[in-house]
mmCIF file of C-alpha atoms in Angstrom:
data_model
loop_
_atom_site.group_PDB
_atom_site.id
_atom_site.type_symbol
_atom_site.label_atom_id
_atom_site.label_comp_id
_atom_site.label_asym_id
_atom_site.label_seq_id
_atom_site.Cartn_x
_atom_site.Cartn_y
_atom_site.Cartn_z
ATOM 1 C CA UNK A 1471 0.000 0.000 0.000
ATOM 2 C CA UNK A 1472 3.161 2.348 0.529
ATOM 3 C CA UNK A 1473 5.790 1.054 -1.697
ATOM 4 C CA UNK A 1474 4.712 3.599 -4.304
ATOM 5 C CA UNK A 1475 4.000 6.558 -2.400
ATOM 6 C CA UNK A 1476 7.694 5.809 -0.007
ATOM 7 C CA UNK A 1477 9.290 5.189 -3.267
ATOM 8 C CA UNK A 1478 8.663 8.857 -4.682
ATOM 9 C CA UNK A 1479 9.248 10.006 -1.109
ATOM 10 C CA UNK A 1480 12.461 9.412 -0.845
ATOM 11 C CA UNK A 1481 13.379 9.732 -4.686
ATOM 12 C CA UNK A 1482 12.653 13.042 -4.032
ATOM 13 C CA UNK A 1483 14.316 13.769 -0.576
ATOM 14 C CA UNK A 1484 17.558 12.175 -1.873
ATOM 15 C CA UNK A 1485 17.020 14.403 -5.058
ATOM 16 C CA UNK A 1486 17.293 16.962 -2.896
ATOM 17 C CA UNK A 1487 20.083 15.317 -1.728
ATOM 18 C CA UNK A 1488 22.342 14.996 -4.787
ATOM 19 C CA UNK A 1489 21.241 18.273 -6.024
ATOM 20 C CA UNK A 1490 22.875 19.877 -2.629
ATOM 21 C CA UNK A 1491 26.507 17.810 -3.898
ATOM 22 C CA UNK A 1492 25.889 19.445 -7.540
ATOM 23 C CA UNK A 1493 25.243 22.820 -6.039
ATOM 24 C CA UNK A 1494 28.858 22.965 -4.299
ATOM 25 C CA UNK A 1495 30.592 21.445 -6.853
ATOM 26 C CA UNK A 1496 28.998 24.262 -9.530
ATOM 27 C CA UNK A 1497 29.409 27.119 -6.995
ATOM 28 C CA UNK A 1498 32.403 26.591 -4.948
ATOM 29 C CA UNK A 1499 34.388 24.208 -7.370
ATOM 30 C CA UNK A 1500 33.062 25.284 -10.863
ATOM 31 C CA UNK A 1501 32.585 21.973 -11.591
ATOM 32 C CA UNK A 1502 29.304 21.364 -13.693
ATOM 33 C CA UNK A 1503 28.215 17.935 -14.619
ATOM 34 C CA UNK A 1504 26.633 18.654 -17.906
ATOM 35 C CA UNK A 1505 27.805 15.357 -19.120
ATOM 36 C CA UNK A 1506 24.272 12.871 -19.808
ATOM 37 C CA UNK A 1507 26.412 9.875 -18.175
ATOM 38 C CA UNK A 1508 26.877 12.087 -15.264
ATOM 39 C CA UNK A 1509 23.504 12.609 -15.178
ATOM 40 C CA UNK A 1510 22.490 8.811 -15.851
ATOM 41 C CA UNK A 1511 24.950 7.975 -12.724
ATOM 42 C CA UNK A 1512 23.262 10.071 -10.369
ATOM 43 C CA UNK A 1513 19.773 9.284 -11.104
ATOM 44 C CA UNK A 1514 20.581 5.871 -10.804
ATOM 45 C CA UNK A 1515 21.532 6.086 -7.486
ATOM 46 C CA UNK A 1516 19.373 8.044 -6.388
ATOM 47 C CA UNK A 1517 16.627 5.538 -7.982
ATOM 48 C CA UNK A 1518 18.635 2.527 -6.419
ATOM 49 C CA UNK A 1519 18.428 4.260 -3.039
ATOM 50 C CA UNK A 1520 15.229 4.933 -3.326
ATOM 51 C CA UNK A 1521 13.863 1.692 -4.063
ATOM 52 C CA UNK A 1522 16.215 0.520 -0.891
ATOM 53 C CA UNK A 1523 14.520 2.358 1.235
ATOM 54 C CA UNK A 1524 11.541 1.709 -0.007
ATOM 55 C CA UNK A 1525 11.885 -1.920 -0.608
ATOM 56 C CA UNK A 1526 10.362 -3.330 2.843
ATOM 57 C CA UNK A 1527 6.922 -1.889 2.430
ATOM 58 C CA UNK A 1528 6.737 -4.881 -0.132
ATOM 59 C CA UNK A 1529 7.093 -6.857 2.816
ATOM 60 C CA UNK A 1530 5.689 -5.380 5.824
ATOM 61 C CA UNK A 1531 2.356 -4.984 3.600
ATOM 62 C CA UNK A 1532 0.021 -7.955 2.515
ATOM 63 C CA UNK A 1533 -4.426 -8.239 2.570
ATOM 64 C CA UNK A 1534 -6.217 -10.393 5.245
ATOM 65 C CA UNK A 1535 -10.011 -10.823 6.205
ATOM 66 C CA UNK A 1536 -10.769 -8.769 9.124
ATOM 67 C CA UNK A 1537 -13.913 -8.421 11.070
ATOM 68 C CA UNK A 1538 -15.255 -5.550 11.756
ATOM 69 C CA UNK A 1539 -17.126 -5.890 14.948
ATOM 70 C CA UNK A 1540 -19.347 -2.612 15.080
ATOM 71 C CA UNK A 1541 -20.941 -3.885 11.679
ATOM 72 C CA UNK A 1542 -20.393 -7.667 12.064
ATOM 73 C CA UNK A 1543 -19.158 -8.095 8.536
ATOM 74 C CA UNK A 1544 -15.736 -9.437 7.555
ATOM 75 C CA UNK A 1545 -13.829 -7.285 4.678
ATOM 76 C CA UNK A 1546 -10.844 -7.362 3.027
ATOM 77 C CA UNK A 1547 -7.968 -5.305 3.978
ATOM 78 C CA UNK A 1548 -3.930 -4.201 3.391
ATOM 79 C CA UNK A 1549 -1.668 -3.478 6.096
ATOM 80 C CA UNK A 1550 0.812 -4.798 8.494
ATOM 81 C CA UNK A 1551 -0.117 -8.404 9.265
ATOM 82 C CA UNK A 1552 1.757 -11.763 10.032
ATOM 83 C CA UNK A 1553 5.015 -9.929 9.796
ATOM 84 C CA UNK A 1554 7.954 -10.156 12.619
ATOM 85 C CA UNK A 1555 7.559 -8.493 16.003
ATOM 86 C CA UNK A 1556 9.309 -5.265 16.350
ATOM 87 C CA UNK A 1557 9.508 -5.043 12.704
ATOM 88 C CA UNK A 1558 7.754 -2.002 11.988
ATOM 89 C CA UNK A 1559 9.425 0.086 14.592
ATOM 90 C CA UNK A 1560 13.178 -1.061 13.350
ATOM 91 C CA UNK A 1561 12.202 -0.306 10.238
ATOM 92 C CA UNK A 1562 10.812 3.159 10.851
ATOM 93 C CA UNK A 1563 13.644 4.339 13.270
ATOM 94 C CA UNK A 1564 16.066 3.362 10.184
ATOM 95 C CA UNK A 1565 13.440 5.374 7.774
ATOM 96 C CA UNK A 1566 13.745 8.291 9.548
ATOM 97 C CA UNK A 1567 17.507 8.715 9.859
ATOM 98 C CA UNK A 1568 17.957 7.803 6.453
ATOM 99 C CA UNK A 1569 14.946 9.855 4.988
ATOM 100 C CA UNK A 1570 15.295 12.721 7.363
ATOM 101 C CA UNK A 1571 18.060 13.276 9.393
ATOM 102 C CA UNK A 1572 20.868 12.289 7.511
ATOM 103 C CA UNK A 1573 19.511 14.075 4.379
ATOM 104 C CA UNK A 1574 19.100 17.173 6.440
ATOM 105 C CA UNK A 1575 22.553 17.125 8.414
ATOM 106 C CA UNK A 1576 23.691 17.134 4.545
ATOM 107 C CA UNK A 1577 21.972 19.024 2.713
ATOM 108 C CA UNK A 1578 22.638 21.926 6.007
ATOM 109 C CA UNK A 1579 26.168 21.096 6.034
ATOM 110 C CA UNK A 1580 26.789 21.706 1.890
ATOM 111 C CA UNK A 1581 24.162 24.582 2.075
ATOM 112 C CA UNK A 1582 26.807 25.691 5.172
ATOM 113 C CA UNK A 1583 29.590 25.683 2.739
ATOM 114 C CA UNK A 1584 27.653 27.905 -0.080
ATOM 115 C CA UNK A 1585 26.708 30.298 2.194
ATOM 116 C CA UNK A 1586 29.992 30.770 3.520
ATOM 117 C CA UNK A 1587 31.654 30.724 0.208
ATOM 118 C CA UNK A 1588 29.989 33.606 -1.103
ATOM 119 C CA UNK A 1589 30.344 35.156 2.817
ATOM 120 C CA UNK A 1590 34.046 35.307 2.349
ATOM 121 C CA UNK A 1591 34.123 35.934 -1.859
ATOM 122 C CA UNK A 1592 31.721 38.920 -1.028
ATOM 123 C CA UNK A 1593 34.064 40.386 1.460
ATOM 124 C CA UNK A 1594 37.731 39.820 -0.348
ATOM 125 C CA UNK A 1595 35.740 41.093 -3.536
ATOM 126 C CA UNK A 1596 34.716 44.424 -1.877
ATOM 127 C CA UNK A 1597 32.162 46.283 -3.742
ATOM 128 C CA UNK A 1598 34.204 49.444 -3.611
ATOM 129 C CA UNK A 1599 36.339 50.869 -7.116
ATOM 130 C CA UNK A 1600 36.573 49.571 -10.170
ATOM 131 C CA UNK A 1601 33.529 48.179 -11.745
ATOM 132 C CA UNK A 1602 31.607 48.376 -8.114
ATOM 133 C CA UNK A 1603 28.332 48.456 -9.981
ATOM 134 C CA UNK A 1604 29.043 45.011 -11.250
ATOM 135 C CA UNK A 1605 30.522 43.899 -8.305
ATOM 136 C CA UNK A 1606 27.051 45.260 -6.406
ATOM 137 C CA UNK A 1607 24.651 43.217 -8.985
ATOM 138 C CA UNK A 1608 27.023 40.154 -8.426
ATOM 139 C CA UNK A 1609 26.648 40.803 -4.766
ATOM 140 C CA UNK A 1610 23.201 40.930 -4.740
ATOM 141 C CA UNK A 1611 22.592 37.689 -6.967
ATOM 142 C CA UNK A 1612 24.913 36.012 -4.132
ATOM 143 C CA UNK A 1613 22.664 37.208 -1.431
ATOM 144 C CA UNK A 1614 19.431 36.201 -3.541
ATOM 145 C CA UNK A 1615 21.116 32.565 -3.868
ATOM 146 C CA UNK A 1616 22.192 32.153 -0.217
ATOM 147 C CA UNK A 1617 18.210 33.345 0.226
ATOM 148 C CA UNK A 1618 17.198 30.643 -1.179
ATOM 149 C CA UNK A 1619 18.929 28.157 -0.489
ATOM 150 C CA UNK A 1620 18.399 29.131 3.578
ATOM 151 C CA UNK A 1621 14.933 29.163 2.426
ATOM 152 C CA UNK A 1622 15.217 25.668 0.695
ATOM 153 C CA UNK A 1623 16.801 24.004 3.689
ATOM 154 C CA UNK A 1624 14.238 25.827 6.627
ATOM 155 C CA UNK A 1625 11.551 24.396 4.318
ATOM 156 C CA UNK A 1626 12.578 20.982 3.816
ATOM 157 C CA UNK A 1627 12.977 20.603 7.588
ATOM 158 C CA UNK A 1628 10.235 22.364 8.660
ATOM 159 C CA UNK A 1629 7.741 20.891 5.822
ATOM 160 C CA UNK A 1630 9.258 16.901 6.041
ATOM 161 C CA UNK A 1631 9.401 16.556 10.315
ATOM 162 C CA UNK A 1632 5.566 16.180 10.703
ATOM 163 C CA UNK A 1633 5.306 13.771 7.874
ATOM 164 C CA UNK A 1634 7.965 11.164 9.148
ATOM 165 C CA UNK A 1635 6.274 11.749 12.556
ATOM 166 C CA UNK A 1636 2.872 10.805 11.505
ATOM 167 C CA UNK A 1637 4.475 7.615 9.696
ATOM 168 C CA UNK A 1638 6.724 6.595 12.610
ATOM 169 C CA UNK A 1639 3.241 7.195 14.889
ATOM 170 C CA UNK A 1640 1.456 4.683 12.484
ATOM 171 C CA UNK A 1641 4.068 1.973 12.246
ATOM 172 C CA UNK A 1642 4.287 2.074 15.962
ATOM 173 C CA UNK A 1643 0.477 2.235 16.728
ATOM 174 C CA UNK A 1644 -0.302 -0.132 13.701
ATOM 175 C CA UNK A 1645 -2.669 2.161 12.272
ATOM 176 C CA UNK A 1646 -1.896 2.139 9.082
ATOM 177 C CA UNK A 1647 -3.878 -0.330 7.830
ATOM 178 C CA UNK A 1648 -6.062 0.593 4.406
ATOM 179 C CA UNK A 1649 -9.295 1.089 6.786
ATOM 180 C CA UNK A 1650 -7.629 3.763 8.032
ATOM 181 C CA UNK A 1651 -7.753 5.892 4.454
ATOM 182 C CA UNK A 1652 -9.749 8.776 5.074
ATOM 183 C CA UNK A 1653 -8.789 8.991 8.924
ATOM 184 C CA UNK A 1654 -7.588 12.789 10.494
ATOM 185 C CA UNK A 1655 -3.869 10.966 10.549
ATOM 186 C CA UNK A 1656 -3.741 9.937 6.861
ATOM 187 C CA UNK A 1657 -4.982 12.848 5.342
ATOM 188 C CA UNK A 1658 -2.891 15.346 6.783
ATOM 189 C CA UNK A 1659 0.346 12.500 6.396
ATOM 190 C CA UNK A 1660 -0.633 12.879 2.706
ATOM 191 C CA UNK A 1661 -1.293 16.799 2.656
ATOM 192 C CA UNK A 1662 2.053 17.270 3.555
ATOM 193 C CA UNK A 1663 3.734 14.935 1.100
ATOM 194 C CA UNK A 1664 2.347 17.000 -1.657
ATOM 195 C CA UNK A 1665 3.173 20.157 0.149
ATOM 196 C CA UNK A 1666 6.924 18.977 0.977
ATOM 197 C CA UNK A 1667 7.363 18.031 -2.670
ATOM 198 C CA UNK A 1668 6.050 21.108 -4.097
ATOM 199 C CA UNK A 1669 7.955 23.183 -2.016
ATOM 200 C CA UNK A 1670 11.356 23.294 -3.924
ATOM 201 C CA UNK A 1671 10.016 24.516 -7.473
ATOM 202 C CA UNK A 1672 8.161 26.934 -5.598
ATOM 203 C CA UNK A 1673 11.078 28.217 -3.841
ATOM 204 C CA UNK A 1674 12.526 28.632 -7.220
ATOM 205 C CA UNK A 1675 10.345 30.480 -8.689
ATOM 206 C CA UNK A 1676 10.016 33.095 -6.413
ATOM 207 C CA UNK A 1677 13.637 33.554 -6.174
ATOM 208 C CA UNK A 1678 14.398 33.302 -9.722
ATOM 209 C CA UNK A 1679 13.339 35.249 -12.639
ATOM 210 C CA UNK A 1680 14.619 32.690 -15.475
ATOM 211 C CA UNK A 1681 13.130 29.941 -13.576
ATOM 212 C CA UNK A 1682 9.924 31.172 -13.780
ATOM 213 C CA UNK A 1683 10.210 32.634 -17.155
ATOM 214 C CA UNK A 1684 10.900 28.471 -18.493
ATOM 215 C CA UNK A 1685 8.272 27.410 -16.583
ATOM 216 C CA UNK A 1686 5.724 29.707 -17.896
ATOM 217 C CA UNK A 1687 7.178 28.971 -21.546
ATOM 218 C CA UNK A 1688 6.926 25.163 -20.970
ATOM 219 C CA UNK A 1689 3.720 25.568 -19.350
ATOM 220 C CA UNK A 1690 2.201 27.771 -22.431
ATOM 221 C CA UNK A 1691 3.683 24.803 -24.995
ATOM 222 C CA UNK A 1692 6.475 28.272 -26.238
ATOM 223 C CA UNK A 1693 9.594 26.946 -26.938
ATOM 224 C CA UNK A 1694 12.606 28.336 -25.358
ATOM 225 C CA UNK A 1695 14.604 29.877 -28.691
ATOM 226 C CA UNK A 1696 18.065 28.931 -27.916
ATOM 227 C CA UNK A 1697 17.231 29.998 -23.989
ATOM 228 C CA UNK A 1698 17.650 27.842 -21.461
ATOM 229 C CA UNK A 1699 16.037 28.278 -17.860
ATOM 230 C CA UNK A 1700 18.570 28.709 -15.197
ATOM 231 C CA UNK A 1701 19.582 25.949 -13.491
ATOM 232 C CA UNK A 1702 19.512 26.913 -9.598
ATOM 233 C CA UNK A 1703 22.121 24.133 -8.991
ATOM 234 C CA UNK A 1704 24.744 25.797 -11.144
ATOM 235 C CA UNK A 1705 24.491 29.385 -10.235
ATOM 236 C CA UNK A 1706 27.899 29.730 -10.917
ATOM 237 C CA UNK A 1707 27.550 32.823 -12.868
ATOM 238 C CA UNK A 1708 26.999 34.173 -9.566
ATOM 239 C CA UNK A 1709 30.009 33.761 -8.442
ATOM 240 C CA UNK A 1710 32.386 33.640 -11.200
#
């Protein structure tokens, strides 16, 4: 019942993931990985991982009859039944560090590094002399990027917390069995996987013109005429 909906989970949060690596390699390194193999690596992985993680929900899930007392009828139902004791909760503790925490200790800590990259470029720069008008646009594309990606980070640990503490909840409690669809717990558990994945793109686009510009072309079928939208992972033309 939630291989599917795991599996894009964490495709996404380790998305997030990789795209925090490509970020400080772009930015801090100048190192862009505009190479399709490059591309075909990562996405593997990240698809590899994801299907890791998401693996023992094949498992832990299976149907059964079960009777429901208040209207004395037996239906059919999907959940966690005849598995191992303790199962649920080892598997949810390991979820959670590997869904949450560790992708947010990362994604801070190489966030950490972009912020104080363009910190300490900004201030042996100057914005005094010579082409300071330049040097003030570059300075303020810097601050719009380290914006962002503070915003980006807050977000995803803010937005992601409540969702893996609703799941943990129903693996421990057992309540996440499919008659449990339409309960106050599994709607707002699936509210906020929607918002938490929508959340990046929308962070984009309000802190980048381009971005929004390609996805209102792609949107209105326009092609882009030798533009290309700007890629928030390699912002290096903010820094260069």
């Amino acid at each position: 019942m939630m291989f599917t909906p795991m599996l894009s989970i964490s495709s996404s949060i380790f998305t997030m993931t990789a795209m925090s690596f490509e970020r400080v390699l772009a930015i801090i390194k100048n190192v862009h990985l505009r190479e399709i193999h490059h591309k075909v690596i990562i996405i593997s992985i990240v698809w590899a991982l994801s299907v890791i993680s998401a693996g023992p929900q094949i498992y832990e899930y299976s149907t059964y009859l079960k009777f429901e007392e208040e209207e004395n009828k037996t239906e059919i139902s999907c959940g966690s039944h005849g598995i191992e004791e303790n199962f649920e909760t080892i598997y949810a503790s390991i979820l959670v560090f590997v869904g949450y925490v560790l992708p947010l200790v990362i994604i801070s800590c190489n966030y950490g590094l972009i912020i104080r990259f363009l910190w300490n470029f900004s201030k042996s720069e100057g914005r005094d002399g010579p082409g300071s008008e330049v040097k003030g646009a570059v300075f303020k594309a810097r601050v719009r990027v380290a914006k962002m990606i503070f915003t980006a980070t807050a977000l995803f640990a803010i937005l992601w917390l409540p969702f893996f503490v609703f799941f943990t909840m129903e693996e421990v409690t057992g309540t996440d069995d499919s008659s449990e669809i339409g309960s106050t717990l599994q709607t707002l558990k699936q509210a906020l996987i929607v918002i938490s994945t929508f959340s990046n793109p929308i962070v984009y686009a309000c802190y980048q013109k381009k971005f929004r510009s390609g996805i209102i072309s792609l949107l209105s079928g326009k092609t882009f005429r030798g533009q290309r939208v700007e890629d928030t992972s390699t912002m290096s033309t903010a820094v260069s």
